[in-house]
Amino acid sequence: MTRGGAERGGHRGGAGVAMRLGSGSRFPPARTMMTQTATAPRPDLAPTPRVGLIDALRGAAITGMIVYHLAWDLSYFWFIAVDVSTDPGWVAFARLLVGIFLFLVGASLVLAHGRGIRWRAFFKRFAMLVGAALLISIATFVIFPQSFVFFGILHAIALLSLLALPFLRAHPGIVLGLAVASIALPFLFRDAAFDTKWLAWIGLWEEVPVTNDLVPVFPWFGVVLLGVLATRAALATGFAERLARVRPSGPAFKGLVLLGRWSLVIYLIHQPILLGILYPAAQVLAPAAGRQEAEFLTSCEASCAATRGDAVACAAYCGCSLQTVIEDDLWAAIAIDNPGDEQTAALGRITGQCAPLLEGVLAPAAP
């Protein structure tokens, strides 16, 4: 967004963790666990109805993620000037979406497994998430080998769901303390040893590795635990029961609920659809050319003004330089950090034709 989402994502998940409540009119405490024989059915662990409002919240988040990824794609193909992967507003938006998804992961675990872990259901969902995460890694490695997603939102959801299981019935003080510590840790300790892709998923890097989406364990495990803690409190106070009775009937709400229930599928297919539309459009419309020229002028004028201080002369010089680059097709030459003899000679033509403008000696040639 990932680019560094963005969460990226990006950029970029939280998809499809079941949100469920007790089937009766009362909500049993999250810590309750009935003792039965290993072979007998467990009615207290049976699947329970979904909560519409939570599905709708996940649907709203998945909608926001589609918006973010659309903006990222438009930026990548240069249809828009802003760099979504680094723009502060877009980065904050992506992190907000990641936070919502991971908070709901914690809530989902309590509602689905708080009275006792339904291992078969859990590992079925876990396997789906791991498979989807691997699919994302493989696909992005093929398309973006230098910045593929090695630990994005789906990887994080799978691992953090597993790590959170011991805290579904732990003392609330322990859960809160670990949540705060998890969020604070990357702000208190970082080391260059975590800069590699093999360790960056932990979240303690000094310099983030290049990737299109990275959702590390720290600080995001803390957000999952906050979801666990908040949902346990909602169950204990009866707020969850009141929340479950709220069922708006409007088409917008129903649409968000539907999106929330199919969020994993939507996550997997929406980017191929967007790229399938924008890639051929970029080949036809060539938006990169206009942006490339605008960025050249901006960079040239800023550099010139810093040394010459004459904005008018710099504008004339940079306009002449751009015209020379376009006419002689020198884009490749100016993009090379260490130009060879051929590129140096090509760049010399820019200096020869345009440098006199900085002294006011040469006027632009008439068309």
Coordinates of C-alpha atoms in Angstrom, one line a residue, residues 47-314:
P47 CA -21.4 -23.2 16.4
T48 CA -23.5 -20.1 17.4
P49 CA -25.2 -17.3 15.4
R50 CA -23.2 -14.5 13.8
V51 CA -23.4 -10.9 15.0
G52 CA -24.6 -8.7 12.2
L53 CA -23.0 -5.5 13.4
I54 CA -19.6 -7.1 13.6
D55 CA -19.9 -8.5 10.2
A56 CA -20.9 -5.1 9.0
L57 CA -17.8 -3.5 10.6
R58 CA -15.7 -6.1 8.8
G59 CA -17.5 -5.3 5.6
A60 CA -16.8 -1.6 6.0
A61 CA -13.1 -2.4 6.6
I62 CA -12.9 -4.6 3.6
T63 CA -14.5 -1.8 1.5
G64 CA -11.9 0.6 2.9
M65 CA -9.2 -1.8 1.9
I66 CA -10.5 -2.0 -1.7
V67 CA -10.4 1.8 -1.8
Y68 CA -6.9 1.9 -0.5
H69 CA -5.7 -0.7 -3.0
L70 CA -7.4 1.0 -5.8
A71 CA -5.6 4.2 -4.9
W72 CA -2.3 2.3 -4.6
D73 CA -2.8 0.8 -8.0
L74 CA -3.6 4.2 -9.6
S75 CA -0.5 5.6 -8.0
Y76 CA 1.6 2.6 -9.2
F77 CA 0.5 3.1 -12.8
W78 CA 0.9 6.9 -12.4
F79 CA -2.8 7.7 -13.0
I80 CA -2.5 10.0 -9.9
A81 CA 0.4 12.0 -8.7
V82 CA 0.4 11.1 -5.0
D83 CA 2.6 8.2 -3.8
V84 CA 0.0 6.3 -1.8
S85 CA 2.7 4.1 -0.2
T86 CA 4.4 7.0 1.5
D87 CA 1.6 9.7 1.7
P88 CA 0.9 10.3 5.5
G89 CA -2.8 10.3 5.0
W90 CA -3.0 7.1 3.1
V91 CA -0.5 5.4 5.4
A92 CA -2.7 6.3 8.4
F93 CA -5.8 5.1 6.6
A94 CA -4.1 1.7 5.9
R95 CA -3.0 1.3 9.5
L96 CA -6.5 2.1 10.7
L97 CA -7.9 -0.7 8.5
V98 CA -5.3 -3.1 9.8
G99 CA -6.1 -2.2 13.3
I100 CA -9.8 -2.8 12.7
F101 CA -9.2 -6.2 11.2
L102 CA -6.9 -7.3 13.9
F103 CA -9.1 -6.0 16.7
L104 CA -11.9 -8.1 15.2
V105 CA -9.6 -11.1 15.1
G106 CA -9.4 -11.0 18.9
A107 CA -13.1 -10.4 19.2
S108 CA -13.8 -13.3 16.9
L109 CA -11.6 -15.7 18.9
V110 CA -13.5 -15.0 22.1
L111 CA -16.9 -15.3 20.6
A112 CA -16.1 -18.5 18.8
H113 CA -13.8 -20.2 21.3
G114 CA -14.0 -18.3 24.6
R115 CA -16.0 -21.1 26.3
G116 CA -13.6 -23.7 25.0
I117 CA -11.6 -24.1 21.8
R118 CA -13.3 -25.9 19.0
W119 CA -10.0 -27.3 17.6
R120 CA -11.4 -28.8 14.4
A121 CA -13.1 -25.5 13.4
F122 CA -10.1 -23.5 14.5
F123 CA -7.5 -25.4 12.5
K124 CA -9.8 -25.6 9.5
R125 CA -10.0 -21.8 9.4
F126 CA -6.2 -21.6 10.2
A127 CA -5.4 -23.8 7.3
M128 CA -7.5 -21.6 5.0
L129 CA -5.7 -18.5 6.1
V130 CA -2.2 -20.1 5.8
G131 CA -3.1 -21.3 2.3
A132 CA -4.4 -17.9 1.3
A133 CA -1.3 -16.2 2.7
L134 CA 1.0 -18.5 0.8
L135 CA -1.0 -17.8 -2.4
I136 CA -0.5 -14.0 -1.8
S137 CA 3.3 -14.5 -1.3
I138 CA 3.7 -16.6 -4.4
A139 CA 1.6 -14.3 -6.6
T140 CA 3.4 -11.1 -5.4
F141 CA 6.8 -12.8 -5.8
V142 CA 6.0 -13.5 -9.5
I143 CA 4.7 -9.9 -10.1
F144 CA 6.9 -7.9 -7.7
P145 CA 10.0 -10.1 -7.0
Q146 CA 11.9 -7.3 -5.2
S147 CA 9.0 -6.3 -3.0
F148 CA 6.8 -9.4 -2.6
V149 CA 4.6 -9.9 0.4
F150 CA 6.4 -12.2 2.8
F151 CA 4.3 -11.4 5.9
G152 CA 1.2 -9.4 5.1
I153 CA -2.2 -9.2 6.8
L154 CA -3.2 -12.8 6.2
H155 CA 0.1 -14.1 7.5
A156 CA -0.4 -12.0 10.6
I157 CA -4.0 -13.1 11.2
A158 CA -3.1 -16.7 11.0
L159 CA -0.1 -16.5 13.4
L160 CA -1.7 -14.0 15.8
S161 CA -4.8 -16.1 16.0
L162 CA -2.7 -19.0 17.1
L163 CA -0.7 -16.9 19.6
A164 CA -3.8 -15.4 21.2
L165 CA -5.5 -18.7 22.1
P166 CA -3.9 -19.0 25.5
F167 CA -5.3 -15.6 26.5
L168 CA -8.9 -16.3 25.7
R169 CA -9.5 -17.2 29.4
A170 CA -6.3 -15.8 31.0
H171 CA -6.6 -13.2 33.8
P172 CA -7.6 -9.8 32.3
G173 CA -4.7 -8.1 33.9
I174 CA -2.2 -10.4 32.2
V175 CA -3.9 -9.9 28.8
L176 CA -3.9 -6.1 29.3
G177 CA -0.3 -6.0 30.4
L178 CA 0.8 -8.1 27.4
A179 CA -1.2 -6.0 25.0
V180 CA 0.4 -2.8 26.2
A181 CA 3.9 -4.4 26.2
S182 CA 3.3 -5.7 22.6
I183 CA 2.3 -2.2 21.4
A184 CA 5.1 -0.4 23.2
L185 CA 8.0 -2.8 22.4
P186 CA 8.9 -1.7 18.9
F187 CA 9.0 1.9 20.1
L188 CA 11.4 1.0 22.9
F189 CA 13.7 -1.5 21.2
R190 CA 14.9 -1.9 17.7
D191 CA 18.0 -3.7 16.2
A192 CA 19.4 -4.0 12.7
A193 CA 19.5 -7.8 13.1
F194 CA 15.7 -7.7 12.5
D195 CA 16.1 -5.8 9.1
T196 CA 16.2 -9.0 7.0
K197 CA 13.1 -10.6 5.6
W198 CA 13.7 -13.7 7.7
L199 CA 13.2 -11.6 11.0
A200 CA 11.3 -8.5 9.9
W201 CA 8.0 -10.2 10.6
I202 CA 8.7 -9.8 14.3
G203 CA 8.6 -6.0 13.9
L204 CA 11.8 -4.8 15.7
W205 CA 13.7 -3.6 12.6
E206 CA 15.7 -0.4 12.4
E207 CA 15.1 -0.1 8.6
V208 CA 12.0 -1.7 7.2
P209 CA 12.7 -4.1 4.3
V210 CA 11.2 -3.4 0.9
T211 CA 7.8 -5.1 0.6
N212 CA 4.3 -4.2 -0.6
D213 CA 2.7 -5.2 2.7
L214 CA 4.1 -5.9 6.2
V215 CA 2.0 -6.5 9.3
P216 CA 4.5 -7.6 12.0
V217 CA 3.8 -9.4 15.3
F218 CA 4.8 -6.3 17.3
P219 CA 2.9 -4.0 17.8
W220 CA -0.1 -5.7 16.1
F221 CA -0.4 -8.6 18.5
G222 CA -1.3 -6.0 21.1
V223 CA -4.3 -4.9 19.0
V224 CA -5.5 -8.6 18.8
L225 CA -5.3 -8.9 22.6
L226 CA -7.2 -5.6 23.1
G227 CA -9.9 -7.2 20.9
V228 CA -9.9 -10.3 23.2
L229 CA -10.1 -8.1 26.3
A230 CA -12.8 -5.8 25.1
T231 CA -15.0 -8.7 23.9
R232 CA -14.6 -10.6 27.2
A233 CA -15.7 -7.4 29.0
A234 CA -18.7 -7.1 26.7
L235 CA -19.7 -10.6 27.5
A236 CA -19.3 -10.2 31.2
T237 CA -21.4 -6.9 31.3
G238 CA -24.1 -8.0 29.0
F239 CA -23.2 -5.4 26.4
A240 CA -22.6 -8.2 23.8
E241 CA -26.1 -9.4 24.3
R242 CA -27.6 -6.0 23.6
L243 CA -25.3 -5.6 20.6
A244 CA -26.5 -8.8 19.1
R245 CA -30.1 -7.6 19.3
V246 CA -29.3 -4.6 17.1
R247 CA -30.2 -5.6 13.6
P248 CA -30.6 -2.7 11.1
S249 CA -32.5 -3.7 8.0
G250 CA -31.4 -1.2 5.4
P251 CA -29.8 -2.3 2.1
A252 CA -26.5 -0.6 3.0
F253 CA -26.2 -2.6 6.3
K254 CA -27.1 -5.8 4.6
G255 CA -24.5 -5.1 1.9
L256 CA -21.8 -4.6 4.5
V257 CA -22.8 -7.7 6.3
L258 CA -22.5 -9.7 3.1
L259 CA -19.1 -8.2 2.3
G260 CA -17.9 -9.0 5.9
R261 CA -19.0 -12.6 5.6
W262 CA -17.1 -13.0 2.3
S263 CA -14.1 -10.9 3.2
L264 CA -11.5 -13.6 2.7
V265 CA -12.7 -14.3 -0.9
I266 CA -12.9 -10.6 -1.6
Y267 CA -9.4 -10.1 -0.3
L268 CA -8.1 -12.7 -2.7
I269 CA -9.8 -11.7 -5.8
H270 CA -10.1 -7.9 -5.7
Q271 CA -6.5 -7.0 -6.6
P272 CA -6.4 -9.3 -9.7
I273 CA -9.6 -7.7 -10.8
L274 CA -8.2 -4.1 -10.3
L275 CA -4.9 -4.9 -11.9
G276 CA -6.7 -6.6 -14.8
I277 CA -8.5 -3.4 -15.5
L278 CA -5.8 -0.8 -14.8
Y279 CA -2.8 -2.6 -16.5
P280 CA -4.3 -2.6 -20.0
A281 CA -5.6 0.9 -19.4
A282 CA -2.1 2.1 -18.5
Q283 CA -0.7 0.6 -21.7
V284 CA -3.2 2.5 -23.8
L285 CA -3.4 5.9 -21.9
A286 CA 0.3 6.0 -20.9
P287 CA -0.2 8.2 -17.8
A288 CA 3.4 7.6 -16.7
A289 CA 4.7 9.9 -19.4
G290 CA 2.9 13.0 -18.2
R291 CA 3.9 12.3 -14.6
Q292 CA 7.5 11.6 -15.6
E293 CA 7.8 15.0 -17.3
A294 CA 6.2 16.8 -14.3
E295 CA 8.5 15.1 -11.8
F296 CA 11.5 16.0 -14.0
L297 CA 10.6 19.7 -14.0
T298 CA 9.9 19.8 -10.3
S299 CA 13.2 18.1 -9.4
C300 CA 15.2 20.1 -11.9
E301 CA 13.7 23.5 -10.8
A302 CA 14.2 22.7 -7.1
S303 CA 17.8 21.6 -7.6
C304 CA 18.6 24.7 -9.8
A305 CA 16.9 27.1 -7.4
A306 CA 18.9 25.8 -4.5
T307 CA 22.2 26.7 -6.3
R308 CA 21.2 29.6 -8.5
G309 CA 18.4 31.3 -6.7
D310 CA 16.9 32.7 -9.9
A311 CA 13.5 31.0 -10.4
V312 CA 12.9 32.6 -13.8
A313 CA 16.3 31.4 -15.2
C314 CA 15.9 28.0 -13.6

